[in-house]
Coordinates of C-alpha atoms and ligand atoms in Angstrom, one line a residue:
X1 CA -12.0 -19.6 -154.2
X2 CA -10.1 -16.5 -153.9
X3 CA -9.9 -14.6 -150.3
X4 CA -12.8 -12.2 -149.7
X5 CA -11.5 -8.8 -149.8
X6 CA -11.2 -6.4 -146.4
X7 CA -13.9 -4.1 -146.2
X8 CA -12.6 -1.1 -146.4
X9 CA -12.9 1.6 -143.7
X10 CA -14.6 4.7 -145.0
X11 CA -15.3 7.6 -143.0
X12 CA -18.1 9.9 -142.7
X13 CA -16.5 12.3 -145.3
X14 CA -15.4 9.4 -147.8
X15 CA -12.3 9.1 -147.1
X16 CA -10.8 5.7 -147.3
X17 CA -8.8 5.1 -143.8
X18 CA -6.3 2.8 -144.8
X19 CA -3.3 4.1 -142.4
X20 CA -2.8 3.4 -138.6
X21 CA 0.2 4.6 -136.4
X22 CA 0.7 3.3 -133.1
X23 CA 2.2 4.5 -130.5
X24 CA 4.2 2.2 -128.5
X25 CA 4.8 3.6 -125.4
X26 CA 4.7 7.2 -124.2
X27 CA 7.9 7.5 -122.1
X28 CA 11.0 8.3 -124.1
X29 CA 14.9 9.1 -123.3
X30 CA 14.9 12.7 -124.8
X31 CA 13.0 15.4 -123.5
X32 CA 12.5 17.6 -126.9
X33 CA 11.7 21.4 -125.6
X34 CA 8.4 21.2 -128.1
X35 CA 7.4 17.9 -127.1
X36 CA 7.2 17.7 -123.4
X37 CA 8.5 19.7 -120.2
X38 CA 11.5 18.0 -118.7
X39 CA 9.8 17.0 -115.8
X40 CA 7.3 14.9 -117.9
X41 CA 5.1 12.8 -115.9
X42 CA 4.6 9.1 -117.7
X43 CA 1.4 6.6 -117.7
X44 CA 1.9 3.9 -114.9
X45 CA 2.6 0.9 -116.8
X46 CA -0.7 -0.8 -116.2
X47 CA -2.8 1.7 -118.4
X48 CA -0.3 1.0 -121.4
X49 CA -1.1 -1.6 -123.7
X50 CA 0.5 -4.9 -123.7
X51 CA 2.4 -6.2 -126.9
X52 CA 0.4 -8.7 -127.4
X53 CA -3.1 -6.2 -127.3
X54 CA -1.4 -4.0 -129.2
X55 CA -0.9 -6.8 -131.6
X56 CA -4.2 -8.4 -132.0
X57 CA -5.6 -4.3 -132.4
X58 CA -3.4 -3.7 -135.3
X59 CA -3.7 -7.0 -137.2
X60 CA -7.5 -6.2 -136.8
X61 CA -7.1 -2.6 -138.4
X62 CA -5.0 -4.6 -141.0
X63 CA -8.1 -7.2 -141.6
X64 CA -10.4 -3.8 -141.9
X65 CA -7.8 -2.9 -145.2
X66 CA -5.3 -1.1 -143.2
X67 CA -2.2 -1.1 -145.5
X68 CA 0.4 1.0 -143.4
X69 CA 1.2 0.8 -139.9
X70 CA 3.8 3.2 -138.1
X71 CA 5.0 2.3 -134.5
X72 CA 5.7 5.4 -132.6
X73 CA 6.3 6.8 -129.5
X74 CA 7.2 8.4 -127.2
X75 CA 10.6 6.8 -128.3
X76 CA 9.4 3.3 -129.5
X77 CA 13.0 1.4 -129.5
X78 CA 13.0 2.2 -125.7
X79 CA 10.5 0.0 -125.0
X80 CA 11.4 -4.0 -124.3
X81 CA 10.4 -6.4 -127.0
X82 CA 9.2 -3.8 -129.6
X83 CA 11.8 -5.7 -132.3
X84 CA 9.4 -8.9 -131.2
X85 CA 6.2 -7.1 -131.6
X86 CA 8.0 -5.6 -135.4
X87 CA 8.5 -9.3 -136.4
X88 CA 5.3 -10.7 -135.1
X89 CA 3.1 -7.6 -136.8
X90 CA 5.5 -8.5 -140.7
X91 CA 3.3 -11.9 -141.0
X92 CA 1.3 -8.9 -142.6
X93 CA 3.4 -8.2 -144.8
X94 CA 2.3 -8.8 -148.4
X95 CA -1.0 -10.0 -146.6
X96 CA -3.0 -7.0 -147.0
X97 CA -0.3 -4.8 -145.3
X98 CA 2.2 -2.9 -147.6
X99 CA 4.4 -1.0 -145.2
X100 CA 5.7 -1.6 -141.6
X101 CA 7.8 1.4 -140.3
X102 CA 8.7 3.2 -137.6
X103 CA 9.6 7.1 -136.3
X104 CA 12.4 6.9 -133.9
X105 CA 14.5 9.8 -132.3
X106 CA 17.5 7.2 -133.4
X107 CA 19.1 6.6 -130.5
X108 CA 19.0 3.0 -129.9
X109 CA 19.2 2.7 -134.0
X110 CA 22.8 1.8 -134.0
X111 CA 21.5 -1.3 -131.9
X112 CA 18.5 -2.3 -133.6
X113 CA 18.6 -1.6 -137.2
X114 CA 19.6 -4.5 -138.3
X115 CA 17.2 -6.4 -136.3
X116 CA 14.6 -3.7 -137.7
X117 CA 15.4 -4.9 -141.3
X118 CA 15.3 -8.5 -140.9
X119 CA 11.8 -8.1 -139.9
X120 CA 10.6 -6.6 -142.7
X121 CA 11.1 -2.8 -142.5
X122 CA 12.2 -0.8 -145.4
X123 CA 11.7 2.7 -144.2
X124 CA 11.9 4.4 -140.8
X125 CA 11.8 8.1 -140.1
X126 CA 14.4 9.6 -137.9
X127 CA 13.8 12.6 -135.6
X128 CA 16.7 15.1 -136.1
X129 CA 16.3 18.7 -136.3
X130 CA 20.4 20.1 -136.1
X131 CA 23.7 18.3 -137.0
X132 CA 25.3 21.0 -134.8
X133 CA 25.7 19.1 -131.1
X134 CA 24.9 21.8 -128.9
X135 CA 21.9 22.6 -130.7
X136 CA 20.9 19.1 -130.3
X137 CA 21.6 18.9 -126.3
X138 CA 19.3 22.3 -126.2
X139 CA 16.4 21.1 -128.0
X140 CA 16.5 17.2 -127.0
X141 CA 18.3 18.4 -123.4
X142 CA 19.2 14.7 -122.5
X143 CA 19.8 13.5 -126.4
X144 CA 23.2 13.3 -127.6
X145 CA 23.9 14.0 -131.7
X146 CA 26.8 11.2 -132.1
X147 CA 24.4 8.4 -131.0
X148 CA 22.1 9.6 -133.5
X149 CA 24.2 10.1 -136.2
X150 CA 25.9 6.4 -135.4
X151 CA 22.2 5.0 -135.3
X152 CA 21.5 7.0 -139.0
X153 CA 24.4 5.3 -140.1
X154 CA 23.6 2.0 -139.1
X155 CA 20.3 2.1 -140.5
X156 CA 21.6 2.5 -143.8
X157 CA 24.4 0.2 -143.4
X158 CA 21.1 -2.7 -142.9
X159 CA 19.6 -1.4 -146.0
X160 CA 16.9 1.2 -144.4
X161 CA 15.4 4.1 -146.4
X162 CA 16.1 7.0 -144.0
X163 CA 13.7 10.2 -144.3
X164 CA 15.1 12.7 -141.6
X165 CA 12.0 14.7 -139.7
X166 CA 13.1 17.8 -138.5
X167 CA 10.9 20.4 -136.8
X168 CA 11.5 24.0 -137.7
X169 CA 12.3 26.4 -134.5
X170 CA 12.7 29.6 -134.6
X171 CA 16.2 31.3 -133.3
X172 CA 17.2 27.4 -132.4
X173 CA 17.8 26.0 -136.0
X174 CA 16.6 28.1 -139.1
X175 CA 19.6 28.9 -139.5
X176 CA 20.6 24.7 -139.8
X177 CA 18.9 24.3 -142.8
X178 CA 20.6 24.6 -145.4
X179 CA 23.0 22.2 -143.7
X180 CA 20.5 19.7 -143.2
X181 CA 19.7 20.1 -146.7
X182 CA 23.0 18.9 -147.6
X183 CA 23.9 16.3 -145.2
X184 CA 20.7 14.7 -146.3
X185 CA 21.4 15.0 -149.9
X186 CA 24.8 13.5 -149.7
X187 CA 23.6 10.4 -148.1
X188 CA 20.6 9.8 -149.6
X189 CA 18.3 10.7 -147.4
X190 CA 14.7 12.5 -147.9
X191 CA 14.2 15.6 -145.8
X192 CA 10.6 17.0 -144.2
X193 CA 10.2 19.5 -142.6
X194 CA 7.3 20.4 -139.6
X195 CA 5.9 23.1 -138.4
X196 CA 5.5 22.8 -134.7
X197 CA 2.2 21.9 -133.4
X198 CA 0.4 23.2 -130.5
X199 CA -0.2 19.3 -128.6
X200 CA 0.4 19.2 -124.6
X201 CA 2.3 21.6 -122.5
X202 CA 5.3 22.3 -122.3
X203 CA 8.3 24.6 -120.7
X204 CA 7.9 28.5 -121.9
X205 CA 6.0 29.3 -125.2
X206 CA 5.8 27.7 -128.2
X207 CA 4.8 30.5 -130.8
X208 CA 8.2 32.1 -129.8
X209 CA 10.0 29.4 -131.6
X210 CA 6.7 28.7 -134.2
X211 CA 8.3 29.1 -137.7
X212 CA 5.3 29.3 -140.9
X213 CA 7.3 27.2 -143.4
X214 CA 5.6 29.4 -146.0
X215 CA 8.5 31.9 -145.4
X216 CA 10.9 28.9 -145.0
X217 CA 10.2 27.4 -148.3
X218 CA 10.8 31.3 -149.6
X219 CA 13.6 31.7 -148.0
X220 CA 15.1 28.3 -149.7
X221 CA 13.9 29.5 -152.9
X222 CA 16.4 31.8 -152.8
X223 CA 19.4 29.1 -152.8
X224 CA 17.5 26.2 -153.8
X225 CA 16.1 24.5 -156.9
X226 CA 12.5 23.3 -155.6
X227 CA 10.6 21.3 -158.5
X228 CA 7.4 20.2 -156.9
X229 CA 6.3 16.8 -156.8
X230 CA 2.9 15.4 -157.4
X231 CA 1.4 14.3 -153.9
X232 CA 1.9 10.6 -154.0
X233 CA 2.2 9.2 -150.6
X234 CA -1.6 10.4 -149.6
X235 CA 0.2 12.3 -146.1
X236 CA 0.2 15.8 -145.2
X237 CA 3.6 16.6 -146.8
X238 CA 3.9 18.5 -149.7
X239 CA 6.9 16.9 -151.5
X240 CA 9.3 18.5 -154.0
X241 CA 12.8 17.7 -155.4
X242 CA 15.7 19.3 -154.8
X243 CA 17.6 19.9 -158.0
X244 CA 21.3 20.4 -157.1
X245 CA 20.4 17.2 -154.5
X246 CA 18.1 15.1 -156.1
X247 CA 16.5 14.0 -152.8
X248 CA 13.1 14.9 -151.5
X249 CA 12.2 17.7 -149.8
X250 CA 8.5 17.6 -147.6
X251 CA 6.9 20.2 -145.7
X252 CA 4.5 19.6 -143.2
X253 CA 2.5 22.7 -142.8
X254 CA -0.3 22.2 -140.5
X255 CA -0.8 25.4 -139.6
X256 CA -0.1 28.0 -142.4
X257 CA -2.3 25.0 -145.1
X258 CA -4.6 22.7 -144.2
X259 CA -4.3 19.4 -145.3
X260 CA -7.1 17.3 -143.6
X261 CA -9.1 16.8 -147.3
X262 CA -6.9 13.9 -147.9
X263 CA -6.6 12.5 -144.3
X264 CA -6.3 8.8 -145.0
X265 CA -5.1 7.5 -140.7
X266 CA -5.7 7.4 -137.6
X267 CA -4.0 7.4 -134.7
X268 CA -4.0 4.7 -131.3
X269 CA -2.4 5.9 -127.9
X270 CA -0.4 3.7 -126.1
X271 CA -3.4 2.8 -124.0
X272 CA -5.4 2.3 -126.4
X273 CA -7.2 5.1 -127.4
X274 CA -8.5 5.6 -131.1
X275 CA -7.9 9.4 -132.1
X276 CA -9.4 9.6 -134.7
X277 CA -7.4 13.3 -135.5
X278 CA -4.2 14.5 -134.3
X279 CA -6.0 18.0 -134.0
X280 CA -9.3 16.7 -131.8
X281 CA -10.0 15.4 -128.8
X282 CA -12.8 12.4 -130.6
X283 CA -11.2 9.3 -129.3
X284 CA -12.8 6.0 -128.9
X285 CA -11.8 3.6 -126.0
X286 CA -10.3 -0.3 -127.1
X287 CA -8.5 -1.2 -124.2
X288 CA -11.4 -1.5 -121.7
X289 CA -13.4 -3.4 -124.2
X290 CA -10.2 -5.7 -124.8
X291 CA -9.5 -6.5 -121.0
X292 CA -12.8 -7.5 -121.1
X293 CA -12.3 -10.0 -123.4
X294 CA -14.2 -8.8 -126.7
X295 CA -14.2 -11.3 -129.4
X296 CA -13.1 -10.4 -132.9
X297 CA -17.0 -10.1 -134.3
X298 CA -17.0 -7.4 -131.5
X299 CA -13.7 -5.5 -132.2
X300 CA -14.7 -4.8 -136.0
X301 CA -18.2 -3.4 -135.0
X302 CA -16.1 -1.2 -132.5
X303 CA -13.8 -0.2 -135.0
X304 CA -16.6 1.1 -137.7
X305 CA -18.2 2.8 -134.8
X306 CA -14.7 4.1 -134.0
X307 CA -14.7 5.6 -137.6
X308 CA -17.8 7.8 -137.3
X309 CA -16.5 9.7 -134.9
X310 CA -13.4 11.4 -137.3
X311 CA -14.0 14.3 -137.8
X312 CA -13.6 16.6 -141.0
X313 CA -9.8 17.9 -139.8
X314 CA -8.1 19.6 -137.2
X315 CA -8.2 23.5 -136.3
X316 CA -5.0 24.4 -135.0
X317 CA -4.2 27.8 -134.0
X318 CA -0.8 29.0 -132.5
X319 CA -1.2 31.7 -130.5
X320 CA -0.2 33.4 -127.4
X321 CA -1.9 33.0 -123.8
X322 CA -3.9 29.9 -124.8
X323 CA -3.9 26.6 -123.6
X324 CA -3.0 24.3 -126.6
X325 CA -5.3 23.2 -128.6
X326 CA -4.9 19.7 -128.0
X327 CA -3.6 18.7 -124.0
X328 CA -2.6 16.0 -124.8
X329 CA 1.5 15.4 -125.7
X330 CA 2.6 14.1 -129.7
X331 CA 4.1 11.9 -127.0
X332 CA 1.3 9.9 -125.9
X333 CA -0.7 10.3 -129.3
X334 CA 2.1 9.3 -131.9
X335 CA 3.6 11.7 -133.9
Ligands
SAM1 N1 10.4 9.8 -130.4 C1 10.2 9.6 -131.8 C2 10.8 10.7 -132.5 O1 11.1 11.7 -131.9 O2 10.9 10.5 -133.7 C3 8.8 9.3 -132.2 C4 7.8 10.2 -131.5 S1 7.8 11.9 -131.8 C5 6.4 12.5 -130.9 C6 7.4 12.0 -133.5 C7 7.6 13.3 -134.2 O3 6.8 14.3 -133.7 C8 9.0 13.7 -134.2 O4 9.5 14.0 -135.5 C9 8.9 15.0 -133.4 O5 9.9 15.9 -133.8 C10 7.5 15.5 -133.7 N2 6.9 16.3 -132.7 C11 6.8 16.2 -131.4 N3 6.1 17.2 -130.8 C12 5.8 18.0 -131.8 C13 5.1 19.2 -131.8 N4 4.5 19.8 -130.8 N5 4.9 19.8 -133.0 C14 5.5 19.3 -134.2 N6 6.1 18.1 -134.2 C15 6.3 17.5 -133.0
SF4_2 FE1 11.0 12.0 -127.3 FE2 10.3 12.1 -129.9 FE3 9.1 13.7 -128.1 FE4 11.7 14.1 -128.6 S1 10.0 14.3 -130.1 S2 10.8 14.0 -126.6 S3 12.4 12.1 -129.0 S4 8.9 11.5 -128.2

């Protein structure tokens, strides 16, 4: 008799939720000037989820249809045994999961890709918004560009697809671009490009350094062949191809275009929260209910009760003299 199939996670607005990205642990080795104030102040370890929860919540998304799962941070290669929790979560693979990646700032790449590619992963995304190396030390302040670069390397030496994520800054790197553009094109990389978001405090003001990507993408126009590219990956970047490159180019505009209509994920915090937007504070709680020993009948009820909380999208404004929209850090969320 064949295998009954997952029921599928629908949410209130029809939307199939098929898409879960974990984040691993909230500390991190770099202190990016958009994502946290240097003197960022990390969970005790207690309230962070074990491996081995963080396990049985994910394979339980994966029995609910879940077909992509993204391990995240904070900076989820600094935190011991992740490569064990990567090989334990591919059984998955080809089990009703499709995809097992991972966003990483790269610097412990050069160390684990290999290890990262045995276990099953095809694809990570790599945090790198400059290839100029004082750049990088002012945005990351404690990161340093040749690690990254080495870790880049060594992810495609083990066979990884590498798409570089690089968050537009204005006055710190609109001006590295172009540059990026390149580098990524010759080594057969895909490029996105973010807008920065307004999630958790951090040192002086964002909106000085916000950059629309409207203009961005006009200003590339300029230099640049763009042929756009039917949405196919069901995210919030808008892909086209770059015709003197041939690689992909994304843009993830949160802020000057909305792109919640085809929201397909949903997010859990390294303690265990369930955001069920990236924009809004509805979260459901699954670490208390695991401590205290809920069964699997009881997690899948949780989880579709989880679900009716999502709301429609996000409403993120940028704007001076007010608190964030969301006080919470990428950091803790998953970016
Ligand atoms: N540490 C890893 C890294 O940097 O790739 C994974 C976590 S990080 C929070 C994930 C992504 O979120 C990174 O690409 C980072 O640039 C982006 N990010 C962090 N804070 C952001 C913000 N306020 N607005 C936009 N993107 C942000
Ligand atoms: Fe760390 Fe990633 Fe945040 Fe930078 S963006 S501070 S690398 S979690």
């Amino acid at each position: 008799m064949a295998a009954a199939l997952p029921r599928p996670l629908i949410d209130p607005f029809g939307r199939r939720i098929d898409y879960l990205r974990v984040s691993v642990t909230d500390r991190c080795d770099f202190r990016c000037t958009y994502c946290m104030p240097e003197a960022m102040t990390f969970l005790p370890r207690s309230e962070v989820l074990s491996l081995e929860e963080i396990d049985r919540l994910a394979s339980a998304f994966v029995a609910r249809g879940t077909r992509k799962l993204r391990l995240t941070g904070g900076e989820p290669l600094v935190r011991r045994g992740v490569v064990d929790l990567v090989r334990s979560l591919s059984r998955h693979l080809g089990n009703g999961l499709d995809e097992l990646t991972m966003t990483t700032n790269g610097s412990q790449l050069a160390r684990f890709a290999g290890d990262l590619a045995a276990a099953g992963v095809r694809r990570i995304n790599v945090s790198l918004d400059t290839l100029g190396a004082a750049t990088f030390a002012r945005i990351t302040r404690w990161g340093r560009l040749p690690q990254v670069l080495d870790g880049i390397a060594a992810a495609k030496a083990a066979g990884l697809h590498v798409k570089i994520n690089m968050v537009a800054l204005k006055g710190i790197n609109d001006d590295a671009i172009d540059a990026m553009l390149r580098w990524t094109g010759a080594h057969g990389h895909d490029l996105v490009l973010i807008e920065t978001m307004p999630l958790g405090t951090v040192d002086g003001e964002r909106i000085d350094r916000y950059l629309p990507l409207s203009a961005v993408r006009r200003d590339l126009e300029r230099r640049w062949t763009l042929a756009p590219l039917g949405d196919t990956t069901g995210g919030p970047a808008r892909y086209v191809r770059v015709v003197e490159t041939g690689q992909r180019l994304g843009f993830i505009t949160p802020l000057t275009e909305n792109f919640c209509d085809g929201c397909n994920r949903v997010r859990l915090t390294a303690t265990g929260r369930l955001y069920l937007c990236l924009g809004q504070d509805d979260a459901v709680d699954f670490r208390d209910a695991l401590r205290a020993g809920i069964d699997d009948a009881g997690l899948d009820a949780l989880i579709d009760r989880a679900l009716l909380a999502k709301p429609r999208g996000h409403d993120f404004v940028i704007a001076r003299k007010r608190a964030p929209a969301v006080a919470r850090h990428m950091s803790l969320t998953g970016g």
